Short mmCIF file of C-alpha atoms in Angstrom, two decimals:
data_model
loop_
_atom_site.label_atom_id
_atom_site.label_comp_id
_atom_site.label_asym_id
_atom_site.label_seq_id
_atom_site.Cartn_x
_atom_site.Cartn_y
_atom_site.Cartn_z
CA MET A 1 0.06 -0.04 0.04
CA PRO A 2 1.58 3.28 -1.03
CA GLU A 3 1.89 6.03 1.58
CA LEU A 4 -0.47 8.94 1.55
CA PRO A 5 1.95 11.46 0.07
CA SER A 6 2.21 9.28 -3.04
CA PHE A 7 -1.57 9.47 -3.52
CA GLU A 8 -1.41 13.26 -3.17
CA VAL A 9 1.06 13.45 -6.09
CA LEU A 10 -1.27 11.27 -8.21
CA LEU A 11 -4.27 13.44 -7.45
CA ALA A 12 -2.38 16.65 -8.17
CA LEU A 13 -1.25 15.14 -11.53
CA ALA A 14 -4.84 14.34 -12.45
CA LYS A 15 -5.80 17.91 -11.63
CA THR A 16 -2.93 19.74 -13.33
CA GLY A 17 -1.83 17.49 -16.24
CA SER A 18 1.94 17.84 -15.65
CA ILE A 19 4.41 16.67 -13.04
CA GLY A 20 5.85 20.20 -12.61
CA ALA A 21 2.44 21.77 -11.91
CA ALA A 22 1.58 18.87 -9.63
CA ALA A 23 4.76 19.40 -7.62
CA ARG A 24 3.97 23.12 -7.25
CA GLU A 25 0.42 22.27 -6.23
CA ILE A 26 1.67 20.23 -3.21
CA GLY A 27 4.83 22.12 -2.47
CA LEU A 28 7.47 19.72 -3.72
CA THR A 29 10.25 19.91 -6.28
CA GLN A 30 9.46 18.39 -9.67
CA GLN A 31 12.20 15.81 -9.04
CA ALA A 32 10.66 14.78 -5.70
CA ALA A 33 7.14 14.50 -7.16
CA SER A 34 8.43 12.44 -10.09
CA ALA A 35 10.27 10.13 -7.71
CA ARG A 36 7.13 9.56 -5.58
CA LEU A 37 5.15 8.68 -8.65
CA ALA A 38 7.74 6.31 -9.97
CA SER A 39 8.07 4.65 -6.48
CA MET A 40 4.30 4.26 -6.42
CA GLU A 41 4.22 2.57 -9.77
CA ALA A 42 7.11 0.23 -8.86
CA GLN A 43 5.39 -0.58 -5.52
CA THR A 44 1.97 -1.28 -6.98
CA GLY A 45 3.12 -2.86 -10.30
CA VAL A 46 0.70 -0.72 -12.23
CA GLN A 47 1.54 2.07 -14.67
CA LEU A 48 -0.36 5.10 -13.55
CA ALA A 49 0.86 7.89 -15.89
CA LEU A 50 2.27 8.43 -19.38
CA ARG A 51 5.03 10.97 -19.80
CA THR A 52 5.14 12.84 -23.01
CA ALA A 53 6.84 16.02 -24.34
CA ARG A 54 3.57 17.89 -23.82
CA GLY A 55 3.19 16.79 -20.13
CA SER A 56 1.77 13.76 -18.31
CA GLN A 57 -1.57 12.14 -18.46
CA LEU A 58 -3.10 9.36 -16.39
CA THR A 59 -3.48 5.84 -17.86
CA PRO A 60 -7.00 4.29 -17.44
CA ALA A 61 -5.69 2.48 -14.40
CA GLY A 62 -4.29 5.79 -13.12
CA VAL A 63 -7.73 7.45 -13.47
CA VAL A 64 -9.34 4.71 -11.37
CA VAL A 65 -6.58 4.92 -8.62
CA ALA A 66 -6.87 8.73 -8.62
CA GLU A 67 -10.68 8.38 -7.83
CA TRP A 68 -9.73 6.10 -5.04
CA ALA A 69 -7.10 8.48 -3.84
CA ALA A 70 -9.61 11.32 -3.57
CA SER A 71 -11.80 9.28 -1.30
CA LEU A 72 -8.81 8.00 0.68
CA LEU A 73 -7.30 11.47 1.20
CA ASP A 74 -10.73 12.84 2.21
CA VAL A 75 -11.05 10.22 4.95
CA ALA A 76 -7.39 10.86 6.03
CA HIS A 77 -8.06 14.56 6.39
CA HIS A 78 -11.16 13.82 8.54
CA VAL A 79 -9.12 11.51 10.74
CA ASP A 80 -6.39 14.09 11.11
CA ALA A 81 -8.82 16.83 12.00
CA GLY A 82 -10.43 14.34 14.58
CA LEU A 83 -6.99 13.55 16.08
CA GLY A 84 -6.29 17.29 16.40
CA SER A 85 -9.54 17.78 18.20
CA LEU A 86 -8.67 15.00 20.64
CA ARG A 87 -5.23 16.46 21.21
CA THR A 88 -6.78 19.87 21.97
CA GLU A 89 -9.34 18.42 24.29
CA ARG A 90 -6.53 16.45 26.06
CA ARG A 91 -4.56 19.68 26.54
CA GLN A 92 -7.62 21.46 27.83
CA GLN A 93 -8.97 18.85 30.19
CA ILE A 94 -7.33 16.43 32.74
CA LYS A 95 -8.90 13.79 34.89
CA VAL A 96 -7.30 13.70 38.34
CA VAL A 97 -8.01 11.25 41.19
CA ALA A 98 -6.63 12.00 44.63
CA SER A 99 -6.69 10.44 48.06
CA GLN A 100 -8.96 12.43 50.42
CA THR A 101 -6.31 14.30 52.44
CA ILE A 102 -4.67 15.56 49.21
CA ALA A 103 -8.06 16.24 47.58
CA GLU A 104 -9.27 18.36 50.53
CA GLN A 105 -6.08 19.87 51.84
CA PHE A 106 -3.90 20.40 48.92
CA MET A 107 -5.73 20.29 45.56
CA PRO A 108 -7.80 23.48 46.11
CA ARG A 109 -4.67 25.51 46.76
CA TRP A 110 -2.91 24.01 43.79
CA LEU A 111 -5.78 24.55 41.39
CA VAL A 112 -6.41 28.15 42.47
CA SER A 113 -2.65 28.86 42.01
CA LEU A 114 -2.76 27.15 38.63
CA GLN A 115 -5.59 29.30 37.47
CA ALA A 116 -3.82 32.49 38.80
CA ALA A 117 -0.67 31.61 37.03
CA ALA A 118 -2.55 31.15 33.71
CA THR A 119 -4.30 34.46 34.15
CA ARG A 120 -0.97 36.18 34.63
CA ARG A 121 0.33 34.63 31.44
CA GLY A 122 -2.83 35.56 29.60
CA SER A 123 -3.70 31.89 28.86
CA THR A 124 -6.37 29.45 30.07
CA ALA A 125 -5.72 26.90 32.72
CA PRO A 126 -6.69 23.26 31.85
CA LYS A 127 -10.03 22.00 33.22
CA VAL A 128 -9.31 19.58 36.06
CA ILE A 129 -12.05 17.03 36.85
CA LEU A 130 -11.14 15.94 40.39
CA THR A 131 -12.30 12.73 42.10
CA ALA A 132 -11.62 12.15 45.76
CA THR A 133 -11.12 8.52 46.86
CA ASN A 134 -8.61 6.52 48.85
CA SER A 135 -5.10 5.76 47.72
CA ASP A 136 -5.75 2.15 46.52
CA HIS A 137 -8.60 3.34 44.29
CA ALA A 138 -6.50 6.19 42.95
CA ILE A 139 -3.72 3.76 42.03
CA ALA A 140 -6.25 1.47 40.27
CA SER A 141 -7.81 4.42 38.37
CA VAL A 142 -4.41 5.52 37.02
CA ARG A 143 -3.43 1.91 36.05
CA ASP A 144 -6.62 1.30 34.06
CA GLY A 145 -6.59 4.74 32.37
CA ALA A 146 -9.67 6.18 34.06
CA ALA A 147 -7.53 9.01 35.42
CA ASP A 148 -4.65 10.90 33.76
CA LEU A 149 -2.91 11.67 37.01
CA GLY A 150 -3.33 10.45 40.63
CA PHE A 151 -2.14 11.63 44.02
CA ILE A 152 -1.68 9.17 46.86
CA GLU A 153 -0.56 9.14 50.44
CA SER A 154 0.37 5.41 50.69
CA PRO A 155 3.78 4.56 51.98
CA GLY A 156 6.26 4.14 49.10
CA PRO A 157 5.78 4.38 45.33
CA PRO A 158 3.31 1.85 43.74
CA ARG A 159 4.74 -0.81 41.49
CA GLY A 160 4.38 -0.36 37.76
CA LEU A 161 3.68 3.40 37.94
CA ARG A 162 5.91 6.44 37.81
CA SER A 163 5.82 8.76 40.73
CA CYS A 164 7.30 11.85 42.42
CA VAL A 165 6.94 13.38 45.81
CA VAL A 166 4.85 16.57 45.74
CA ALA A 167 4.34 17.31 49.49
CA HIS A 168 4.87 16.08 52.93
CA ASP A 169 2.33 15.37 55.77
CA GLU A 170 2.33 14.17 59.34
CA LEU A 171 -0.09 11.83 61.11
CA VAL A 172 -1.17 12.50 64.69
CA VAL A 173 -2.95 10.49 67.22
CA ILE A 174 -6.18 12.34 68.29
CA VAL A 175 -8.57 11.95 71.26
CA PRO A 176 -11.36 14.15 72.79
CA PRO A 177 -10.15 16.48 75.56
CA ASP A 178 -11.55 14.22 78.33
CA HIS A 179 -9.99 11.02 77.12
CA LYS A 180 -7.90 9.09 79.67
CA TRP A 181 -4.72 9.53 77.57
CA THR A 182 -4.81 13.26 78.17
CA ARG A 183 -4.83 12.91 81.97
CA ARG A 184 -1.79 10.65 82.59
CA SER A 185 1.88 11.46 82.72
CA ARG A 186 3.06 8.25 81.09
CA VAL A 187 3.32 8.54 77.22
CA VAL A 188 1.48 6.20 74.96
CA SER A 189 3.82 3.62 73.39
CA ALA A 190 3.68 2.17 69.99
CA ALA A 191 2.69 -1.17 71.40
CA GLU A 192 -0.28 0.33 73.37
CA LEU A 193 -1.47 2.21 70.26
CA ALA A 194 -1.36 -1.07 68.20
CA GLN A 195 -3.36 -2.87 70.92
CA THR A 196 -6.02 -0.11 71.09
CA PRO A 197 -9.19 -0.36 68.88
CA LEU A 198 -9.11 2.84 66.78
CA VAL A 199 -11.52 4.67 64.62
CA THR A 200 -10.06 4.07 61.19
CA ARG A 201 -10.59 4.67 57.58
CA GLU A 202 -11.51 1.79 55.29
CA LEU A 203 -9.03 -0.73 53.86
CA GLY A 204 -7.00 0.89 51.02
CA SER A 205 -6.81 4.24 52.83
CA GLY A 206 -3.25 5.77 52.66
CA THR A 207 -3.61 7.06 56.21
CA ARG A 208 -4.46 3.58 57.52
CA ASP A 209 -1.65 1.95 55.50
CA SER A 210 0.83 4.59 56.65
CA LEU A 211 0.07 3.91 60.33
CA THR A 212 0.43 0.13 59.89
CA THR A 213 3.82 0.61 58.11
CA ALA A 214 5.03 2.84 60.99
CA LEU A 215 3.94 0.28 63.60
CA HIS A 216 5.67 -2.48 61.68
CA GLN A 217 8.82 -0.50 61.39
CA GLU A 218 8.89 -0.05 65.23
CA LEU A 219 7.39 -3.30 66.46
CA GLY A 220 8.45 -5.76 63.78
CA ASP A 221 6.68 -7.68 61.05
CA LYS A 222 4.86 -9.87 63.60
CA MET A 223 2.97 -6.93 65.09
CA GLN A 224 -0.78 -7.48 65.29
CA GLN A 225 -3.11 -4.41 65.38
CA ALA A 226 -6.43 -4.52 67.34
CA PRO A 227 -9.53 -4.62 65.12
CA PRO A 228 -11.04 -1.16 64.48
CA VAL A 229 -13.79 0.06 66.79
CA LEU A 230 -15.23 1.77 63.66
CA GLU A 231 -14.25 1.68 60.09
CA LEU A 232 -15.39 4.76 58.14
CA SER A 233 -15.01 5.97 54.58
CA SER A 234 -14.11 9.58 55.04
CA ALA A 235 -11.89 11.75 57.18
CA ALA A 236 -14.89 13.88 58.28
CA ALA A 237 -16.63 10.78 59.57
CA VAL A 238 -13.58 9.67 61.49
CA ARG A 239 -13.16 13.14 63.06
CA ALA A 240 -16.89 13.16 64.00
CA ALA A 241 -16.66 9.70 65.59
CA VAL A 242 -13.65 10.76 67.68
CA LEU A 243 -15.45 13.85 68.87
CA ALA A 244 -18.45 11.72 69.81
CA GLY A 245 -16.15 9.60 71.97
CA ALA A 246 -15.95 6.40 69.81
CA GLY A 247 -12.21 6.17 70.44
CA PRO A 248 -8.85 7.48 69.39
CA ALA A 249 -7.90 7.82 65.70
CA VAL A 250 -4.83 8.55 63.66
CA MET A 251 -5.32 11.32 61.14
CA SER A 252 -3.50 13.80 59.02
CA ARG A 253 -2.58 16.81 61.13
CA LEU A 254 -3.85 18.99 58.34
CA THR A 255 -7.42 17.64 58.58
CA VAL A 256 -7.76 18.41 62.39
CA ALA A 257 -5.51 21.47 62.58
CA ASP A 258 -8.48 23.73 63.60
CA ASP A 259 -9.71 21.28 66.14
CA LEU A 260 -6.35 21.02 67.78
CA ALA A 261 -5.79 24.82 67.75
CA VAL A 262 -9.06 25.49 69.72
CA GLY A 263 -8.79 22.41 71.94
CA ARG A 264 -11.74 20.40 70.56
CA LEU A 265 -9.35 17.53 70.04
CA ARG A 266 -5.98 16.76 71.65
CA ALA A 267 -2.93 15.32 70.00
CA ILE A 268 -1.30 12.41 71.87
CA PRO A 269 2.42 12.03 71.13
CA VAL A 270 3.84 8.50 70.38
CA HIS A 271 7.54 9.28 70.37
CA GLU A 272 8.54 5.85 69.14
CA LEU A 273 6.77 6.20 65.83
CA ASN A 274 7.79 8.14 62.79
CA LEU A 275 4.39 9.41 61.50
CA ARG A 276 5.77 11.75 58.82
CA ARG A 277 4.97 10.69 55.28
CA GLN A 278 5.48 11.61 51.66
CA LEU A 279 2.58 12.45 49.36
CA ARG A 280 3.13 11.45 45.76
CA ALA A 281 1.80 12.10 42.21
CA ILE A 282 1.50 9.02 40.07
CA TRP A 283 1.16 8.42 36.36
CA VAL A 284 1.57 5.81 33.58
CA GLY A 285 4.45 6.13 31.17
CA GLY A 286 7.96 7.54 31.12
CA ARG A 287 10.00 9.19 33.78
CA THR A 288 8.27 12.46 33.05
CA PRO A 289 4.45 12.75 32.78
CA PRO A 290 2.83 13.00 29.32
CA ALA A 291 3.17 16.36 27.59
CA GLY A 292 0.30 18.69 27.89
CA ALA A 293 -2.11 19.40 30.76
CA VAL A 294 -0.76 16.55 32.95
CA ARG A 295 2.82 17.73 32.77
CA ASP A 296 1.82 21.39 33.19
CA LEU A 297 -0.22 20.73 36.32
CA LEU A 298 2.53 18.59 37.93
CA SER A 299 5.32 21.09 36.97
CA HIS A 300 3.23 23.89 38.59
CA ILE A 301 2.64 21.88 41.74
CA ILE A 302 6.21 21.03 42.12
CA SER A 303 7.45 24.61 41.49
CA THR A 304 4.89 26.40 43.64
CA PRO A 305 5.24 26.52 47.50
CA THR A 306 1.61 25.73 48.41
CA GLN A 307 2.22 23.43 51.43
CA PRO A 308 -0.55 24.27 53.96
CA THR A 309 0.60 25.49 57.35
CA VAL A 310 -0.81 23.91 60.48
CA SER A 311 -0.87 24.84 64.06
CA ARG A 312 1.31 22.88 66.46
#
């Protein structure tokens, strides 16, 4: 099957009646146009044109092939226009999936900052369609192509995906002000925390996985955690359950910063545990994200200091 540029030469020859005019029609030299036509004839085994002193004319076979070429090139132009539209849409819109802490505490700042930067440049920021979920679901959405870019708080980079660190966070053990842990002088140990039924997020939550990883690092791989007293699907529900007295919880400091500042909740230190964690962007592909809106958004996030500040 000849390539499309060869069909363009044939169609231009049918229109103009000479190789020289056909070459000018499509922006080639006469030599290049003649070489494409000769290559097409050699490839197909069909004589398509007769060269004479007065110019060139198509053979009967060449007339038929030129008719096919007109239809073929028309379809090709439609496909090219459609691909251009898809490329434009991809540059203008991006599907992002983020774990709840990142979706609630970081993404609003990042997106407002992205829009402000675009306004300063006189351009338009890409439309970001954001879905908040847990880290496991975010990883699955990026892997199966449902999302262009993901943000997770799970410990460590996921296998099979590219990632980079975009922010840092810290987990904190929280209890109501009248909880017994607030009234004793002895600090809570990692072992005691592991043995205490907690209010937790659902399985697959980055916060829950980060706590489990920290406990394993301190207590060993044989560490067994007590079953949760409640297992809830959002940070807001966990916070409300702790305020209602259901039990302690481990949450991002960012999500309870206001409660800690005014004393609605108390932070209980567990000095043995390293509860700091890295928050990551994840994507499919090469070492750098795909060009366009995905790369623009991530580059902006990395280069802009938008880390929320929390009260200690």
